[in-house]
Amino acid sequence: MSTRTLERIEPREREVPADKELLSKLYRQMLGIRRMEEAAAKAYAQGKIGGFLHLGIGQEAVCVGAIAALRPEDYVVATYREHGHAYAKGTSARAILAELFGRKTGISKGLGGSMHLFDAPNHFLGGYGIVGGHVPIAAGVAFKCKYLEEKRVTLCFFGEGSSSIGGFFEGVALAALWKLPVVFVCENNLYAMGTPLYRSLSVEDVSMKALAFGMARDRFDGDDVLRVHGRITEAVERARDEGEPTMIEVRTYRFRGHSMSDPGQYRTKEEVEEWKKRDPVSTARRRLVEEAKADEEMLKALEAEVKEEIEDAVKFAEESPPADEYLPYTYKE
Amino acid sequence: MSTRTLERIEPREREVPADKELLSKLYRQMLGIRRMEEAAAKAYAQGKIGGFLHLGIGQEAVCVGAIAALRPEDYVVATYREHGHAYAKGTSARAILAELFGRKTGISKGLGGSMHLFDAPNHFLGGYGIVGGHVPIAAGVAFKCKYLEEKRVTLCFFGEGSSSIGGFFEGVALAALWKLPVVFVCENNLYAMGTPLYRSLSVEDVSMKALAFGMARDRFDGDDVLRVHGRITEAVERARDEGEPTMIEVRTYRFRGHSMSDPGQYRTKEEVEEWKKRDPVSTARRRLVEEAKADEEMLKALEAEVKEEIEDAVKFAEESPPADEYLPYTYKE
Amino acid sequence: MAVISYREALNQAMTEEMERDPNVFLMGEEVGHYQGAYKVSQGMLARFGERRVVDTPIAECGFAGVGVGAAMVGLRPIIEFMTWNFSLVAIDQIINNAAKIRQMSGGQFTIPIVFRGPGGCAVQVAAQHSQALEAFYAHVPGLKVIMPSVPSDAKGLLKAAIRDDNPVVFIESETLYSVTGEVPPGEYTISIGKGDVKRPGKDATIVSWSKALHTVVEAAKLLDKEGIDVEIVDPRTLRPLDDEIIFDSVRKTHRCVVVGEGWPVAHFGKEIAYRVQKMCLDDLDAPVEVVTSEDVPMPYARNLELEVLPAAKDVVDAVKAALYVE
Amino acid sequence: MAVISYREALNQAMTEEMERDPNVFLMGEEVGHYQGAYKVSQGMLARFGERRVVDTPIAECGFAGVGVGAAMVGLRPIIEFMTWNFSLVAIDQIINNAAKIRQMSGGQFTIPIVFRGPGGCAVQVAAQHSQALEAFYAHVPGLKVIMPSVPSDAKGLLKAAIRDDNPVVFIESETLYSVTGEVPPGEYTISIGKGDVKRPGKDATIVSWSKALHTVVEAAKLLDKEGIDVEIVDPRTLRPLDDEIIFDSVRKTHRCVVVGEGWPVAHFGKEIAYRVQKMCLDDLDAPVEVVTSEDVPMPYARNLELEVLPAAKDVVDAVKAALYVE
Ligand SMILES: Cc1ncc(C[n+]2csc(CCOP(=O)(O)OP(=O)(O)O)c2C)c(N)n1
Ligand SMILES: Cc1ncc(C[n+]2csc(CCOP(=O)(O)OP(=O)(O)O)c2C)c(N)n1
Ligand SMILES: [Mg+2]
Ligand SMILES: [Mg+2]
């Protein structure tokens, strides 16, 4: 039944030509995220990371392609499945893994954990665990940009399962009414925990919600990081130049369970395999070689560099001191 | 600026032929509601009614036309502006006014007041004061009808100002997903307290919200009770026969302030006068005389009967004993 | 000293702070063109314009969250709830975001925001519109909770709340808006967490705040006639609570009655009672009594509403019980 | 007697009641095809079908309200919150509708509904997922609040809750789901509002419930080694609260310590402390102590989380303080 959600949204024609420089940069980021999360999964299995751990493995092209469309001063607000988003916005693998390990050197000092990564210097605004609750916050960040007449854009990520809850609708309604410079990006990975989208949405096209608010909308497959980058760029510039918000649905897929504790039995092996053929990371590499004519040497070097970066990050996290204080953070004196 | 909201939604052709029997019955109800609320306003001015009093004067055609499309066993869930809805569903003017007067003989025993009329035998399920909070309740009532395979329909009334809040969206989303036999009727009176719809909605056509959920929709002017009756009947039967919910926007106007304490200075005298020309009560009378050829005698008799009914109801309320207990109603033993 | 209403005091506080800091803005339902559902923001739209006095649709969760987001990145929002009853649809934003973001981010983000509006019951607005929710907000670490009883406190504390870098829940009262009182001239703030003795006395301590304090003042007059001289302590802020001013009074009078509107079970008054019995057990000559509303959803009929609310007579009886006189 | 887990006990209670009454149904996120986020509803979809085991989208306010509406017209919904943390987006439905409709309608409508799911903190799920919200719900007239600590209570009380004609807030615990215990054979219910002495003792009374009670049992063993014999009273139901079983114990031991997870200020334990000092002041040889979590949003790191939660050592210290021994 869920296979019907496998249809492509659009024809291949919409492929974006492979720009070698841009694509290798984005490939580098996606690979960094992939390896970082693989390391996290391993550490979790070893009991070095606790609580909930939601991996984005398989979805990397969405956060990487979308955030590459931003300027450094732009903002990102995300869900609990946000390791890749933080990394793409500039947070180091060291600071992310140290946070997952509950260390003082973590990006949130070990107080937030996997679901609550925050990085002020990089304008990464979290990391939220209540479904839909972060959407009004993103509208509020965009409200501030309009209030101060800054030409800064806010990207708000959410899952398709989060598009039925009140907070989501209210945040979107206010952004549309007040014309706030925000882009709502739905990472439609077809499942909300064990719930396939056809059991949670009467209209499976999440971007259709834009019609209720007269908001611009777009919708496309998320396996090609260049397509994501190109299409999100259009929306980001619309937000920046015209102060028009956009609702975007990107179809993607998580290769792992909802969280580490989810065996994912609600999906057939075939379905998962089908999607793995469209792995955004290998897709990017293939396009680099076949279309951008990138040479193997360069790619090997890049991959070695990533391997090293993540190994160092794990070592850093393991050797860092544990989180050691929380009282000073409840209130600002 | 708000005058742009005065445009008619549709051409006159859509007029429904005037059926004398039906129209006089509906005229009788509308007049009863009009007189009942005028009596309530008077009593409020005399300090005999307290708290908030929200009158529907000017909007009578919506509740009367819509509820006339129901069977006795069907359900109605409404807002705090619900005197007319209760009356149209069968609650006596005596029981309504006694409630407003805070008497033991009130429909809610004086515990609910104007905003919380409930009438179990007539399947009138309230009377709610939290904007949007009653929408999921209406979906739940429809859920029960589907669960028990009853062919009963639930009508849920709400104001256009209530179409931005989370509870509204969640109730509508579930009704659409589960195909519940409910009809959502937006009484779009162009204002939410002092807020004109263009300041609260990015899309002024509330029925457009149906598109986000793949729900049937309709939209029309609410000054002709026969049109309201005809168009709501289509939706009610769709709900009853196909279990398909519908989202309907009816354009209407309240002649009085939001509540008794609201002077309504946010509307021009001209605007109010313009709408009064389309008073649904006098429109119905005019059509009865001009189109249905009803004779004056009959109408005069009907009007005298209404006058008497309301005078008796006021007397009943005034002479009833005050509400005298509440402890037994907090918990069922 | 000028005599102004509680309403004007709040209006002055917001106006002065918005003049002082361009990043302060007011947002809520009917705060602008309508001049405020209870006219608290009268004239502010004309003075500051639509950019800083923002009318919203009915979407409390949405605009409360917009306030939190704006506060994260440097603005200082004042979010008005038409009444605190409606905060129940926005409480997730207040508790899970406003109160926790600083902690979750390891101190990287602060949330300088004020959520304000009238709490408790007005007159005959029935169960859904007559709730005193301070016990909820006072329960939550990360929030500050302020409940002024008189115009001077309302002004000084609202200004302090707007300048505070933490989320503040500021609960007013519909029935206090027209109450007048003397207000010091010019600029002043009152530090959050400082109580105030509203009436000195020696026979018993009554702790009360907001609207209920006025009921207590009435009761004090009645008790005075019977030769009972009570001390009235107004904490003004429930979180943080000024323990010392309460303990000092109880150690002097050896009797303590707490009076507050709201449902009795897990009422904030029980927190005060706990602290008093814990720190002053040996000083207490009688159990701490807590006088509250009755344990029911508020009925509509006026006669029943009056039965449910704490009345001067209930306070008099409680004080006498604490003094073992009848 | 059979030994089963707390999880199975809940599953049996729901299954038996659904077999017994066709109007009882279960609704919530992942309750059906996924067999429950915490597998509490394992096998129920296969047994009862999609009509009676209803998977929902993520819309707590929506499906909580659907439950209230269905209950108004004769069904008996069991609404599962994946965790009570998520009830904050639905709390308006619980407080303003479920708890008030009977009163507002003058008794015309009753709301036989159970809202259930795990409360409190699990392990390292951080601030937004680690909240003990019982003080909120226990504050509200119209609701009943049940917090069982062992499988037998979980089963008997959940069955009673489903049969009760009032809205019931039934708070479980992720960390208790796997705890096993003896359960009486066959049909049985436990009446709501009756406490239970989980351990008889003479030196001090400890009142505790749900997960925290297990910490107290640990502490009791440690105290035993030091010759201190505590009585453990489990109210099981917070609203209505079994005052007498608590007072009887305190009148016997003259010492009272209340232990509960959650934020200290306006904690439900303070309500218990108030009632004890009020009714047993002369019997108390020491102030009532209340042991709770620390007053902060829950940090993620395990070492800090353990510091924040009430531990056996904290209980031991509190009991010793009440006994004036160190
Ligand atoms: C209000 C609320 N309800 C329930 C949950 C539990 N929960 C966490 S993630 C999740 C599924 C979300 O699915 P989706 O939005 O599609 O995002 P994805 O996990 O697929 O990235 C649920 C039900 C929650 N965190 N918040
Ligand atoms: C959640 C919530 N927020 C605010 C209010 C205060 N309020 C009561 S009625 C109303 C306006 C509603 O307008 P609309 O939905 O258009 O209905 P109308 O009054 O026009 O019939 C407002 C803001 C409320 N009752 N509930
Ligand atoms: Mg998903
Ligand atoms: Mg309206």
PDB file of N, CA and C and ligand atoms in Angstrom, chain A residues 59 80-81 129-131 159-162 165 189 191-193 254 258, chain D residues 29 58 60 82 86 89 129, ligand 1:
ATOM      1  N   GLN A  59      18.183  11.297   4.230  1.00  0.00           N
ATOM      2  CA  GLN A  59      17.518  12.586   3.980  1.00  0.00           C
ATOM      3  C   GLN A  59      18.509  13.741   3.813  1.00  0.00           C
ATOM      4  N   TYR A  80      13.605  17.688  16.061  1.00  0.00           N
ATOM      5  CA  TYR A  80      14.484  16.818  16.853  1.00  0.00           C
ATOM      6  C   TYR A  80      15.361  15.966  15.932  1.00  0.00           C
ATOM      7  N   ARG A  81      15.084  15.979  14.630  1.00  0.00           N
ATOM      8  CA  ARG A  81      15.901  15.199  13.685  1.00  0.00           C
ATOM      9  C   ARG A  81      16.794  16.188  12.954  1.00  0.00           C
ATOM     10  N   GLY A 129      11.468  19.415  20.366  1.00  0.00           N
ATOM     11  CA  GLY A 129      10.915  18.067  20.506  1.00  0.00           C
ATOM     12  C   GLY A 129       9.408  17.958  20.473  1.00  0.00           C
ATOM     13  N   ILE A 130       8.712  19.075  20.567  1.00  0.00           N
ATOM     14  CA  ILE A 130       7.255  19.033  20.527  1.00  0.00           C
ATOM     15  C   ILE A 130       6.831  19.281  19.087  1.00  0.00           C
ATOM     16  N   VAL A 131       6.232  18.269  18.483  1.00  0.00           N
ATOM     17  CA  VAL A 131       5.867  18.372  17.073  1.00  0.00           C
ATOM     18  C   VAL A 131       5.053  19.647  16.786  1.00  0.00           C
ATOM     19  N   GLY A 159       8.360  17.806   9.623  1.00  0.00           N
ATOM     20  CA  GLY A 159       8.019  16.544   8.968  1.00  0.00           C
ATOM     21  C   GLY A 159       6.573  16.550   8.535  1.00  0.00           C
ATOM     22  N   GLU A 160       6.246  15.666   7.592  1.00  0.00           N
ATOM     23  CA  GLU A 160       4.854  15.647   7.113  1.00  0.00           C
ATOM     24  C   GLU A 160       3.887  15.285   8.230  1.00  0.00           C
ATOM     25  N   GLY A 161       4.367  14.500   9.195  1.00  0.00           N
ATOM     26  CA  GLY A 161       3.492  14.129  10.302  1.00  0.00           C
ATOM     27  C   GLY A 161       3.167  15.315  11.187  1.00  0.00           C
ATOM     28  N   SER A 162       3.949  16.365  11.059  1.00  0.00           N
ATOM     29  CA  SER A 162       3.729  17.565  11.873  1.00  0.00           C
ATOM     30  C   SER A 162       2.773  18.538  11.210  1.00  0.00           C
ATOM     31  N   ILE A 165      -0.983  19.343  13.106  1.00  0.00           N
ATOM     32  CA  ILE A 165      -1.120  19.885  14.459  1.00  0.00           C
ATOM     33  C   ILE A 165      -1.313  21.409  14.456  1.00  0.00           C
ATOM     34  N   ASN A 189       9.151  12.363   4.605  1.00  0.00           N
ATOM     35  CA  ASN A 189       9.831  11.067   4.488  1.00  0.00           C
ATOM     36  C   ASN A 189       8.816   9.920   4.554  1.00  0.00           C
ATOM     37  N   TYR A 191       6.718   8.784   6.498  1.00  0.00           N
ATOM     38  CA  TYR A 191       6.305   8.167   7.759  1.00  0.00           C
ATOM     39  C   TYR A 191       6.448   9.131   8.927  1.00  0.00           C
ATOM     40  N   ALA A 192       5.531   9.017   9.837  1.00  0.00           N
ATOM     41  CA  ALA A 192       5.613   9.704  11.118  1.00  0.00           C
ATOM     42  C   ALA A 192       5.699   8.558  12.120  1.00  0.00           C
ATOM     43  N   MET A 193       6.855   8.313  12.649  1.00  0.00           N
ATOM     44  CA  MET A 193       7.097   7.090  13.406  1.00  0.00           C
ATOM     45  C   MET A 193       6.615   5.927  12.540  1.00  0.00           C
ATOM     46  N   ARG A 254      13.805   8.135   5.160  1.00  0.00           N
ATOM     47  CA  ARG A 254      14.843   7.824   6.150  1.00  0.00           C
ATOM     48  C   ARG A 254      15.157   6.339   6.047  1.00  0.00           C
ATOM     49  N   HIS A 258      12.607   5.339  13.035  1.00  0.00           N
ATOM     50  CA  HIS A 258      12.271   6.679  13.513  1.00  0.00           C
ATOM     51  C   HIS A 258      13.322   7.175  14.503  1.00  0.00           C
TER      52      HIS A 258
ATOM     53  N   GLU D  29      -1.909   8.090  19.048  1.00  0.00           N
ATOM     54  CA  GLU D  29      -0.839   7.942  18.066  1.00  0.00           C
ATOM     55  C   GLU D  29      -0.163   6.588  18.221  1.00  0.00           C
ATOM     56  N   ILE D  58      -0.817  13.276  14.322  1.00  0.00           N
ATOM     57  CA  ILE D  58      -0.288  14.004  15.488  1.00  0.00           C
ATOM     58  C   ILE D  58      -1.118  15.266  15.650  1.00  0.00           C
ATOM     59  N   GLU D  60      -3.018  16.179  19.044  1.00  0.00           N
ATOM     60  CA  GLU D  60      -3.539  15.872  20.376  1.00  0.00           C
ATOM     61  C   GLU D  60      -4.780  16.668  20.741  1.00  0.00           C
ATOM     62  N   MET D  82       0.910   9.790  23.778  1.00  0.00           N
ATOM     63  CA  MET D  82       2.155   9.022  23.682  1.00  0.00           C
ATOM     64  C   MET D  82       2.978   9.259  24.938  1.00  0.00           C
ATOM     65  N   PHE D  86       2.949  15.682  25.870  1.00  0.00           N
ATOM     66  CA  PHE D  86       2.234  16.174  24.698  1.00  0.00           C
ATOM     67  C   PHE D  86       0.816  16.608  25.035  1.00  0.00           C
ATOM     68  N   VAL D  89      -0.462  20.445  24.565  1.00  0.00           N
ATOM     69  CA  VAL D  89      -1.121  21.023  23.393  1.00  0.00           C
ATOM     70  C   VAL D  89      -2.610  20.653  23.368  1.00  0.00           C
ATOM     71  N   HIS D 129      10.601  16.494  27.203  1.00  0.00           N
ATOM     72  CA  HIS D 129      10.015  15.155  27.310  1.00  0.00           C
ATOM     73  C   HIS D 129      10.105  14.571  28.718  1.00  0.00           C
TER      74      HIS D 129
HETATM   75  C1  LIG E   1       2.925  17.121  20.112  1.00  0.00           C
HETATM   76  C2  LIG E   1       3.693  15.868  19.957  1.00  0.00           C
HETATM   77  N1  LIG E   1       3.044  14.694  19.815  1.00  0.00           N
HETATM   78  C3  LIG E   1       3.714  13.533  19.668  1.00  0.00           C
HETATM   79  C4  LIG E   1       5.093  13.508  19.663  1.00  0.00           C
HETATM   80  C5  LIG E   1       5.854  12.175  19.496  1.00  0.00           C
HETATM   81  N2  LIG E   1       6.520  12.142  18.205  1.00  0.00           N
HETATM   82  C6  LIG E   1       7.813  12.532  18.071  1.00  0.00           C
HETATM   83  S1  LIG E   1       8.322  12.482  16.464  1.00  0.00           S
HETATM   84  C7  LIG E   1       6.821  11.937  15.937  1.00  0.00           C
HETATM   85  C8  LIG E   1       6.606  11.680  14.468  1.00  0.00           C
HETATM   86  C9  LIG E   1       6.810  12.907  13.655  1.00  0.00           C
HETATM   87  O1  LIG E   1       6.782  12.580  12.292  1.00  0.00           O
HETATM   88  P1  LIG E   1       7.180  13.640  11.192  1.00  0.00           P
HETATM   89  O2  LIG E   1       6.617  14.967  11.539  1.00  0.00           O
HETATM   90  O3  LIG E   1       6.802  13.091   9.868  1.00  0.00           O
HETATM   91  O4  LIG E   1       8.742  13.808  11.302  1.00  0.00           O
HETATM   92  P2  LIG E   1       9.846  12.650  11.081  1.00  0.00           P
HETATM   93  O5  LIG E   1      10.044  11.988  12.413  1.00  0.00           O
HETATM   94  O6  LIG E   1       9.319  11.728  10.031  1.00  0.00           O
HETATM   95  O7  LIG E   1      11.087  13.363  10.645  1.00  0.00           O
HETATM   96  C10 LIG E   1       5.925  11.785  17.005  1.00  0.00           C
HETATM   97  C11 LIG E   1       4.544  11.296  16.904  1.00  0.00           C
HETATM   98  C12 LIG E   1       5.754  14.753  19.839  1.00  0.00           C
HETATM   99  N3  LIG E   1       7.098  14.816  19.893  1.00  0.00           N
HETATM  100  N4  LIG E   1       5.039  15.905  19.966  1.00  0.00           N
END
